[in-house]
Amino acid sequence: MTTQEVAAKLAEMCSVGKFEEAVEALYSPDIVSVEAGAPPGQSREAKGIAAVRAKGEWWVTNHEVHASTVEGPLVAGAYFAVTFKLDVTFKPEKRRFQMEEVGVYKVVDGKIVYEEFFYSM
Amino acid sequence: MTTQEVAAKLAEMCSVGKFEEAVEALYSPDIVSVEAGAPPGQSREAKGIAAVRAKGEWWVTNHEVHASTVEGPLVAGAYFAVTFKLDVTFKPEKRRFQMEEVGVYKVVDGKIVYEEFFYSM
């Protein structure tokens, strides 16, 4: 798949909440995933598909999604950007919040090899 | 200005080649600008408006722009993304090339405080 095709597929799957399915379908085994920040002592980077699956499972287990919007993609060469707007409850604290973030992705040989998220902490 | 307003203004100015004017109008004195890569021994980061102006002047002096397209912005909270597609000649080598990149920007108090560019080296 081209960058444009991977980008369109990711946006389509995430817009219907298929985050984990998107990882299985579109991500390289060697994916590097970078968050805007991390808790003290933890890394912003998750390396490899197992670490990214674990991060996704933690997220799905701990959040209830009330609404989500995906905008984009904007595609440029091997990279593309989308935005996510989420209205969620963090279940362990029963705390509802809205978050908005930019995601930037790199595609090599039809698979996502890098993703980085930009949001205010 | 809101993030949306700054983003729209940046896209508008860059789409008509007003890159340096955009820096003057929209950037914080404390801007941090990050490239995808740097020559050996040089930093990917430029810190402060003077360093960013110098980088812009070097670029304008050394490139002839044949065509440029700006797409976006996509806005999420304090961040936004645009893409640039450029057809340019690097004048010192008379080498013409096309480049495509994603730019991610952060806005605080109506000014751009951070920008990062994603492109293949």
PDB file of C-alpha atoms in Angstrom:
ATOM      1  CA  MET A   1       0.000   0.000   0.000  1.00  0.00           C
ATOM      2  CA  THR A   2       1.085   3.569  -0.626  1.00  0.00           C
ATOM      3  CA  THR A   3       1.391   6.118   2.179  1.00  0.00           C
ATOM      4  CA  GLN A   4      -1.937   7.587   1.006  1.00  0.00           C
ATOM      5  CA  GLU A   5      -3.640   4.178   1.190  1.00  0.00           C
ATOM      6  CA  VAL A   6      -2.219   3.348   4.639  1.00  0.00           C
ATOM      7  CA  ALA A   7      -3.197   6.825   5.866  1.00  0.00           C
ATOM      8  CA  ALA A   8      -6.770   6.540   4.586  1.00  0.00           C
ATOM      9  CA  LYS A   9      -7.129   3.062   6.107  1.00  0.00           C
ATOM     10  CA  LEU A  10      -5.788   4.177   9.498  1.00  0.00           C
ATOM     11  CA  ALA A  11      -8.152   7.178   9.591  1.00  0.00           C
ATOM     12  CA  GLU A  12     -11.093   5.001   8.556  1.00  0.00           C
ATOM     13  CA  MET A  13     -10.401   2.299  11.160  1.00  0.00           C
ATOM     14  CA  CYS A  14      -9.713   4.730  14.013  1.00  0.00           C
ATOM     15  CA  SER A  15     -12.856   6.746  13.194  1.00  0.00           C
ATOM     16  CA  VAL A  16     -14.941   3.669  14.030  1.00  0.00           C
ATOM     17  CA  GLY A  17     -12.897   2.810  17.132  1.00  0.00           C
ATOM     18  CA  LYS A  18     -10.880  -0.022  15.557  1.00  0.00           C
ATOM     19  CA  PHE A  19      -7.585   1.083  17.113  1.00  0.00           C
ATOM     20  CA  GLU A  20      -6.312  -2.393  17.942  1.00  0.00           C
ATOM     21  CA  GLU A  21      -7.367  -3.800  14.561  1.00  0.00           C
ATOM     22  CA  ALA A  22      -5.471  -0.940  12.889  1.00  0.00           C
ATOM     23  CA  VAL A  23      -2.288  -1.940  14.726  1.00  0.00           C
ATOM     24  CA  GLU A  24      -2.634  -5.539  13.531  1.00  0.00           C
ATOM     25  CA  ALA A  25      -3.414  -4.571   9.928  1.00  0.00           C
ATOM     26  CA  LEU A  26      -1.093  -1.638   9.338  1.00  0.00           C
ATOM     27  CA  TYR A  27       1.857  -1.679  11.766  1.00  0.00           C
ATOM     28  CA  SER A  28       5.361  -3.009  11.226  1.00  0.00           C
ATOM     29  CA  PRO A  29       6.770  -5.491  13.790  1.00  0.00           C
ATOM     30  CA  ASP A  30       9.461  -2.837  14.333  1.00  0.00           C
ATOM     31  CA  ILE A  31       7.064   0.044  15.075  1.00  0.00           C
ATOM     32  CA  VAL A  32       8.381   2.844  17.294  1.00  0.00           C
ATOM     33  CA  SER A  33       5.633   4.767  19.105  1.00  0.00           C
ATOM     34  CA  VAL A  34       6.370   8.078  20.864  1.00  0.00           C
ATOM     35  CA  GLU A  35       4.037   9.839  23.311  1.00  0.00           C
ATOM     36  CA  ALA A  36       4.172  13.553  24.145  1.00  0.00           C
ATOM     37  CA  GLY A  37       5.184  12.659  27.673  1.00  0.00           C
ATOM     38  CA  ALA A  38       5.518   9.808  30.132  1.00  0.00           C
ATOM     39  CA  PRO A  39       5.115   9.338  33.893  1.00  0.00           C
ATOM     40  CA  PRO A  40       8.314   9.882  35.904  1.00  0.00           C
ATOM     41  CA  GLY A  41      10.751   7.042  35.320  1.00  0.00           C
ATOM     42  CA  GLN A  42       8.924   5.740  32.267  1.00  0.00           C
ATOM     43  CA  SER A  43       9.888   6.146  28.623  1.00  0.00           C
ATOM     44  CA  ARG A  44       8.049   8.205  26.012  1.00  0.00           C
ATOM     45  CA  GLU A  45       8.995   5.522  23.494  1.00  0.00           C
ATOM     46  CA  ALA A  46       7.495   2.085  22.994  1.00  0.00           C
ATOM     47  CA  LYS A  47       9.553  -0.103  20.637  1.00  0.00           C
ATOM     48  CA  GLY A  48       8.209  -3.106  18.784  1.00  0.00           C
ATOM     49  CA  ILE A  49       4.734  -4.427  18.093  1.00  0.00           C
ATOM     50  CA  ALA A  50       4.460  -6.218  21.478  1.00  0.00           C
ATOM     51  CA  ALA A  51       5.077  -2.996  23.404  1.00  0.00           C
ATOM     52  CA  VAL A  52       2.623  -1.078  21.214  1.00  0.00           C
ATOM     53  CA  ARG A  53      -0.039  -3.787  21.628  1.00  0.00           C
ATOM     54  CA  ALA A  54       0.460  -3.627  25.410  1.00  0.00           C
ATOM     55  CA  LYS A  55       0.061   0.162  25.380  1.00  0.00           C
ATOM     56  CA  GLY A  56      -3.125  -0.187  23.325  1.00  0.00           C
ATOM     57  CA  GLU A  57      -4.553  -2.851  25.620  1.00  0.00           C
ATOM     58  CA  TRP A  58      -3.861  -0.686  28.675  1.00  0.00           C
ATOM     59  CA  TRP A  59      -5.616   2.223  26.993  1.00  0.00           C
ATOM     60  CA  VAL A  60      -8.685   0.247  25.931  1.00  0.00           C
ATOM     61  CA  THR A  61      -8.984  -1.423  29.345  1.00  0.00           C
ATOM     62  CA  ASN A  62      -8.774   1.855  31.248  1.00  0.00           C
ATOM     63  CA  HIS A  63     -10.881   4.206  29.126  1.00  0.00           C
ATOM     64  CA  GLU A  64     -14.522   4.404  28.144  1.00  0.00           C
ATOM     65  CA  VAL A  65     -14.912   6.290  24.854  1.00  0.00           C
ATOM     66  CA  HIS A  66     -18.020   8.506  24.676  1.00  0.00           C
ATOM     67  CA  ALA A  67     -17.181  10.127  21.353  1.00  0.00           C
ATOM     68  CA  SER A  68     -14.243  10.293  18.968  1.00  0.00           C
ATOM     69  CA  THR A  69     -13.443  12.192  15.807  1.00  0.00           C
ATOM     70  CA  VAL A  70     -10.588  11.617  13.385  1.00  0.00           C
ATOM     71  CA  GLU A  71      -9.636  14.335  10.880  1.00  0.00           C
ATOM     72  CA  GLY A  72      -7.264  13.997   7.963  1.00  0.00           C
ATOM     73  CA  PRO A  73      -5.056  12.491   6.732  1.00  0.00           C
ATOM     74  CA  LEU A  74      -2.653  15.032   5.306  1.00  0.00           C
ATOM     75  CA  VAL A  75      -0.026  13.085   3.359  1.00  0.00           C
ATOM     76  CA  ALA A  76       3.531  14.165   2.448  1.00  0.00           C
ATOM     77  CA  GLY A  77       6.003  11.627   1.090  1.00  0.00           C
ATOM     78  CA  ALA A  78       6.469   8.791   3.578  1.00  0.00           C
ATOM     79  CA  TYR A  79       4.672  10.750   6.330  1.00  0.00           C
ATOM     80  CA  PHE A  80       1.103  11.600   7.164  1.00  0.00           C
ATOM     81  CA  ALA A  81      -0.760  13.437   9.921  1.00  0.00           C
ATOM     82  CA  VAL A  82      -4.202  13.015  11.439  1.00  0.00           C
ATOM     83  CA  THR A  83      -5.924  14.548  14.455  1.00  0.00           C
ATOM     84  CA  PHE A  84      -7.859  12.734  17.161  1.00  0.00           C
ATOM     85  CA  LYS A  85     -10.514  14.373  19.348  1.00  0.00           C
ATOM     86  CA  LEU A  86     -11.693  12.131  22.146  1.00  0.00           C
ATOM     87  CA  ASP A  87     -14.268  12.416  24.896  1.00  0.00           C
ATOM     88  CA  VAL A  88     -13.377   9.665  27.369  1.00  0.00           C
ATOM     89  CA  THR A  89     -13.628   8.546  30.981  1.00  0.00           C
ATOM     90  CA  PHE A  90     -10.489   7.273  32.707  1.00  0.00           C
ATOM     91  CA  LYS A  91     -12.174   4.362  34.438  1.00  0.00           C
ATOM     92  CA  PRO A  92      -9.865   3.847  37.456  1.00  0.00           C
ATOM     93  CA  GLU A  93     -10.633   7.436  38.599  1.00  0.00           C
ATOM     94  CA  LYS A  94     -14.098   7.781  37.006  1.00  0.00           C
ATOM     95  CA  ARG A  95     -12.660  11.016  35.538  1.00  0.00           C
ATOM     96  CA  ARG A  96     -14.144  12.243  32.249  1.00  0.00           C
ATOM     97  CA  PHE A  97     -11.991  14.443  30.028  1.00  0.00           C
ATOM     98  CA  GLN A  98     -11.583  15.626  26.462  1.00  0.00           C
ATOM     99  CA  MET A  99      -8.309  15.312  24.630  1.00  0.00           C
ATOM    100  CA  GLU A 100      -7.124  16.528  21.257  1.00  0.00           C
ATOM    101  CA  GLU A 101      -3.928  15.393  19.630  1.00  0.00           C
ATOM    102  CA  VAL A 102      -1.986  15.398  16.376  1.00  0.00           C
ATOM    103  CA  GLY A 103      -0.574  12.037  15.284  1.00  0.00           C
ATOM    104  CA  VAL A 104       2.302  11.865  12.794  1.00  0.00           C
ATOM    105  CA  TYR A 105       3.067   8.558  11.085  1.00  0.00           C
ATOM    106  CA  LYS A 106       5.828   7.223   8.841  1.00  0.00           C
ATOM    107  CA  VAL A 107       5.181   4.459   6.300  1.00  0.00           C
ATOM    108  CA  VAL A 108       7.888   2.186   4.878  1.00  0.00           C
ATOM    109  CA  ASP A 109       7.079  -0.698   2.503  1.00  0.00           C
ATOM    110  CA  GLY A 110       3.356  -0.312   3.152  1.00  0.00           C
ATOM    111  CA  LYS A 111       3.589  -0.526   6.964  1.00  0.00           C
ATOM    112  CA  ILE A 112       3.618   2.095   9.724  1.00  0.00           C
ATOM    113  CA  VAL A 113       7.107   2.067  11.269  1.00  0.00           C
ATOM    114  CA  TYR A 114       6.879   5.245  13.400  1.00  0.00           C
ATOM    115  CA  GLU A 115       4.162   7.216  15.135  1.00  0.00           C
ATOM    116  CA  GLU A 116       4.405  10.277  17.361  1.00  0.00           C
ATOM    117  CA  PHE A 117       1.639  12.050  19.245  1.00  0.00           C
ATOM    118  CA  PHE A 118       1.500  15.742  20.062  1.00  0.00           C
ATOM    119  CA  TYR A 119      -0.779  16.973  22.871  1.00  0.00           C
ATOM    120  CA  SER A 120      -0.535  19.206  25.909  1.00  0.00           C
ATOM    121  CA  MET A 121       0.231  17.372  29.150  1.00  0.00           C
TER     122      MET A 121
ATOM    123  CA  MET B   1      -5.227  34.493  18.233  1.00  0.00           C
ATOM    124  CA  THR B   2      -6.486  30.959  18.737  1.00  0.00           C
ATOM    125  CA  THR B   3      -4.571  27.922  17.506  1.00  0.00           C
ATOM    126  CA  GLN B   4      -7.043  27.721  14.593  1.00  0.00           C
ATOM    127  CA  GLU B   5      -6.421  31.364  13.656  1.00  0.00           C
ATOM    128  CA  VAL B   6      -2.622  31.051  13.864  1.00  0.00           C
ATOM    129  CA  ALA B   7      -2.773  27.824  11.834  1.00  0.00           C
ATOM    130  CA  ALA B   8      -4.936  29.372   9.105  1.00  0.00           C
ATOM    131  CA  LYS B   9      -2.673  32.427   8.923  1.00  0.00           C
ATOM    132  CA  LEU B  10       0.505  30.322   8.682  1.00  0.00           C
ATOM    133  CA  ALA B  11      -0.963  28.169   5.910  1.00  0.00           C
ATOM    134  CA  GLU B  12      -2.164  31.253   4.047  1.00  0.00           C
ATOM    135  CA  MET B  13       1.187  33.067   4.276  1.00  0.00           C
ATOM    136  CA  CYS B  14       3.287  30.019   3.376  1.00  0.00           C
ATOM    137  CA  SER B  15       1.037  29.194   0.402  1.00  0.00           C
ATOM    138  CA  VAL B  16       2.050  32.507  -1.171  1.00  0.00           C
ATOM    139  CA  GLY B  17       5.729  32.094  -0.264  1.00  0.00           C
ATOM    140  CA  LYS B  18       5.714  34.505   2.706  1.00  0.00           C
ATOM    141  CA  PHE B  19       7.792  32.206   4.933  1.00  0.00           C
ATOM    142  CA  GLU B  20       9.913  34.920   6.501  1.00  0.00           C
ATOM    143  CA  GLU B  21       6.932  37.223   7.045  1.00  0.00           C
ATOM    144  CA  ALA B  22       5.146  34.345   8.793  1.00  0.00           C
ATOM    145  CA  VAL B  23       8.058  33.996  11.233  1.00  0.00           C
ATOM    146  CA  GLU B  24       7.891  37.702  12.078  1.00  0.00           C
ATOM    147  CA  ALA B  25       4.100  37.749  12.469  1.00  0.00           C
ATOM    148  CA  LEU B  26       3.413  34.456  14.199  1.00  0.00           C
ATOM    149  CA  TYR B  27       6.515  33.157  16.023  1.00  0.00           C
ATOM    150  CA  SER B  28       7.452  33.514  19.681  1.00  0.00           C
ATOM    151  CA  PRO B  29      10.911  34.921  20.528  1.00  0.00           C
ATOM    152  CA  ASP B  30      11.460  31.567  22.264  1.00  0.00           C
ATOM    153  CA  ILE B  31      10.608  29.392  19.242  1.00  0.00           C
ATOM    154  CA  VAL B  32      12.211  25.950  19.074  1.00  0.00           C
ATOM    155  CA  SER B  33      12.490  24.559  15.534  1.00  0.00           C
ATOM    156  CA  VAL B  34      13.371  20.907  14.891  1.00  0.00           C
ATOM    157  CA  GLU B  35      14.406  19.426  11.542  1.00  0.00           C
ATOM    158  CA  ALA B  36      14.136  15.740  10.622  1.00  0.00           C
ATOM    159  CA  GLY B  37      17.904  15.581  10.444  1.00  0.00           C
ATOM    160  CA  ALA B  38      21.068  17.662  10.435  1.00  0.00           C
ATOM    161  CA  PRO B  39      24.496  17.472   8.813  1.00  0.00           C
ATOM    162  CA  PRO B  40      27.126  15.631  10.891  1.00  0.00           C
ATOM    163  CA  GLY B  41      28.136  17.722  13.891  1.00  0.00           C
ATOM    164  CA  GLN B  42      25.188  20.074  13.596  1.00  0.00           C
ATOM    165  CA  SER B  43      22.040  20.143  15.707  1.00  0.00           C
ATOM    166  CA  ARG B  44      18.526  19.252  14.548  1.00  0.00           C
ATOM    167  CA  GLU B  45      17.272  22.009  16.860  1.00  0.00           C
ATOM    168  CA  ALA B  46      17.344  25.778  16.360  1.00  0.00           C
ATOM    169  CA  LYS B  47      16.459  27.708  19.523  1.00  0.00           C
ATOM    170  CA  GLY B  48      15.216  31.285  19.581  1.00  0.00           C
ATOM    171  CA  ILE B  49      13.930  33.639  16.914  1.00  0.00           C
ATOM    172  CA  ALA B  50      17.424  34.732  15.793  1.00  0.00           C
ATOM    173  CA  ALA B  51      18.468  31.145  15.017  1.00  0.00           C
ATOM    174  CA  VAL B  52      15.191  30.495  13.196  1.00  0.00           C
ATOM    175  CA  ARG B  53      15.542  33.710  11.169  1.00  0.00           C
ATOM    176  CA  ALA B  54      19.096  32.654  10.207  1.00  0.00           C
ATOM    177  CA  LYS B  55      17.866  29.225   9.111  1.00  0.00           C
ATOM    178  CA  GLY B  56      15.145  30.860   7.007  1.00  0.00           C
ATOM    179  CA  GLU B  57      17.580  33.307   5.418  1.00  0.00           C
ATOM    180  CA  TRP B  58      19.958  30.474   4.519  1.00  0.00           C
ATOM    181  CA  TRP B  59      17.073  28.581   2.936  1.00  0.00           C
ATOM    182  CA  VAL B  60      15.750  31.519   0.925  1.00  0.00           C
ATOM    183  CA  THR B  61      19.243  32.475  -0.246  1.00  0.00           C
ATOM    184  CA  ASN B  62      20.104  28.976  -1.397  1.00  0.00           C
ATOM    185  CA  HIS B  63      16.867  27.794  -3.012  1.00  0.00           C
ATOM    186  CA  GLU B  64      14.839  28.852  -6.007  1.00  0.00           C
ATOM    187  CA  VAL B  65      11.190  27.844  -5.554  1.00  0.00           C
ATOM    188  CA  HIS B  66       9.480  26.711  -8.772  1.00  0.00           C
ATOM    189  CA  ALA B  67       6.225  25.612  -7.140  1.00  0.00           C
ATOM    190  CA  SER B  68       4.880  25.089  -3.638  1.00  0.00           C
ATOM    191  CA  THR B  69       1.695  23.718  -2.159  1.00  0.00           C
ATOM    192  CA  VAL B  70       0.498  23.927   1.429  1.00  0.00           C
ATOM    193  CA  GLU B  71      -2.269  21.623   2.653  1.00  0.00           C
ATOM    194  CA  GLY B  72      -4.116  21.840   5.947  1.00  0.00           C
ATOM    195  CA  PRO B  73      -4.169  22.851   8.686  1.00  0.00           C
ATOM    196  CA  LEU B  74      -5.458  20.082  10.891  1.00  0.00           C
ATOM    197  CA  VAL B  75      -5.897  21.554  14.388  1.00  0.00           C
ATOM    198  CA  ALA B  76      -5.968  19.703  17.737  1.00  0.00           C
ATOM    199  CA  GLY B  77      -5.772  21.669  20.984  1.00  0.00           C
ATOM    200  CA  ALA B  78      -2.540  23.686  21.082  1.00  0.00           C
ATOM    201  CA  TYR B  79      -1.130  21.788  18.064  1.00  0.00           C
ATOM    202  CA  PHE B  80      -1.668  21.857  14.335  1.00  0.00           C
ATOM    203  CA  ALA B  81      -0.245  20.109  11.273  1.00  0.00           C
ATOM    204  CA  VAL B  82       0.232  21.191   7.672  1.00  0.00           C
ATOM    205  CA  THR B  83       2.031  19.644   4.713  1.00  0.00           C
ATOM    206  CA  PHE B  84       4.430  21.348   2.330  1.00  0.00           C
ATOM    207  CA  LYS B  85       5.169  20.137  -1.194  1.00  0.00           C
ATOM    208  CA  LEU B  86       8.010  21.990  -2.834  1.00  0.00           C
ATOM    209  CA  ASP B  87       9.678  21.909  -6.226  1.00  0.00           C
ATOM    210  CA  VAL B  88      12.977  23.748  -5.761  1.00  0.00           C
ATOM    211  CA  THR B  89      16.494  24.141  -7.054  1.00  0.00           C
ATOM    212  CA  PHE B  90      19.367  24.092  -4.557  1.00  0.00           C
ATOM    213  CA  LYS B  91      21.279  26.964  -6.140  1.00  0.00           C
ATOM    214  CA  PRO B  92      24.870  26.177  -5.044  1.00  0.00           C
ATOM    215  CA  GLU B  93      24.663  22.815  -6.865  1.00  0.00           C
ATOM    216  CA  LYS B  94      22.055  23.779  -9.495  1.00  0.00           C
ATOM    217  CA  ARG B  95      20.243  20.632  -8.300  1.00  0.00           C
ATOM    218  CA  ARG B  96      16.466  20.569  -8.720  1.00  0.00           C
ATOM    219  CA  PHE B  97      14.437  18.335  -6.402  1.00  0.00           C
ATOM    220  CA  GLN B  98      10.992  17.830  -4.986  1.00  0.00           C
ATOM    221  CA  MET B  99      10.365  17.559  -1.281  1.00  0.00           C
ATOM    222  CA  GLU B 100       7.301  16.753   0.762  1.00  0.00           C
ATOM    223  CA  GLU B 101       7.088  17.245   4.504  1.00  0.00           C
ATOM    224  CA  VAL B 102       4.709  17.333   7.436  1.00  0.00           C
ATOM    225  CA  GLY B 103       5.091  20.311   9.782  1.00  0.00           C
ATOM    226  CA  VAL B 104       3.727  20.141  13.343  1.00  0.00           C
ATOM    227  CA  TYR B 105       3.355  23.368  15.320  1.00  0.00           C
ATOM    228  CA  LYS B 106       2.508  24.280  18.920  1.00  0.00           C
ATOM    229  CA  VAL B 107       0.784  27.562  19.786  1.00  0.00           C
ATOM    230  CA  VAL B 108       0.944  29.212  23.228  1.00  0.00           C
ATOM    231  CA  ASP B 109      -0.623  32.615  23.920  1.00  0.00           C
ATOM    232  CA  GLY B 110      -1.265  33.181  20.219  1.00  0.00           C
ATOM    233  CA  LYS B 111       2.336  32.544  19.107  1.00  0.00           C
ATOM    234  CA  ILE B 112       4.106  29.535  17.606  1.00  0.00           C
ATOM    235  CA  VAL B 113       6.563  28.241  20.232  1.00  0.00           C
ATOM    236  CA  TYR B 114       7.528  24.913  18.620  1.00  0.00           C
ATOM    237  CA  GLU B 115       7.741  23.490  15.122  1.00  0.00           C
ATOM    238  CA  GLU B 116       8.967  20.116  13.933  1.00  0.00           C
ATOM    239  CA  PHE B 117       9.358  18.868  10.377  1.00  0.00           C
ATOM    240  CA  PHE B 118       9.012  15.275   9.207  1.00  0.00           C
ATOM    241  CA  TYR B 119      10.533  14.205   5.897  1.00  0.00           C
ATOM    242  CA  SER B 120      12.733  11.436   4.554  1.00  0.00           C
ATOM    243  CA  MET B 121      16.438  12.254   4.484  1.00  0.00           C
TER     244      MET B 121
END
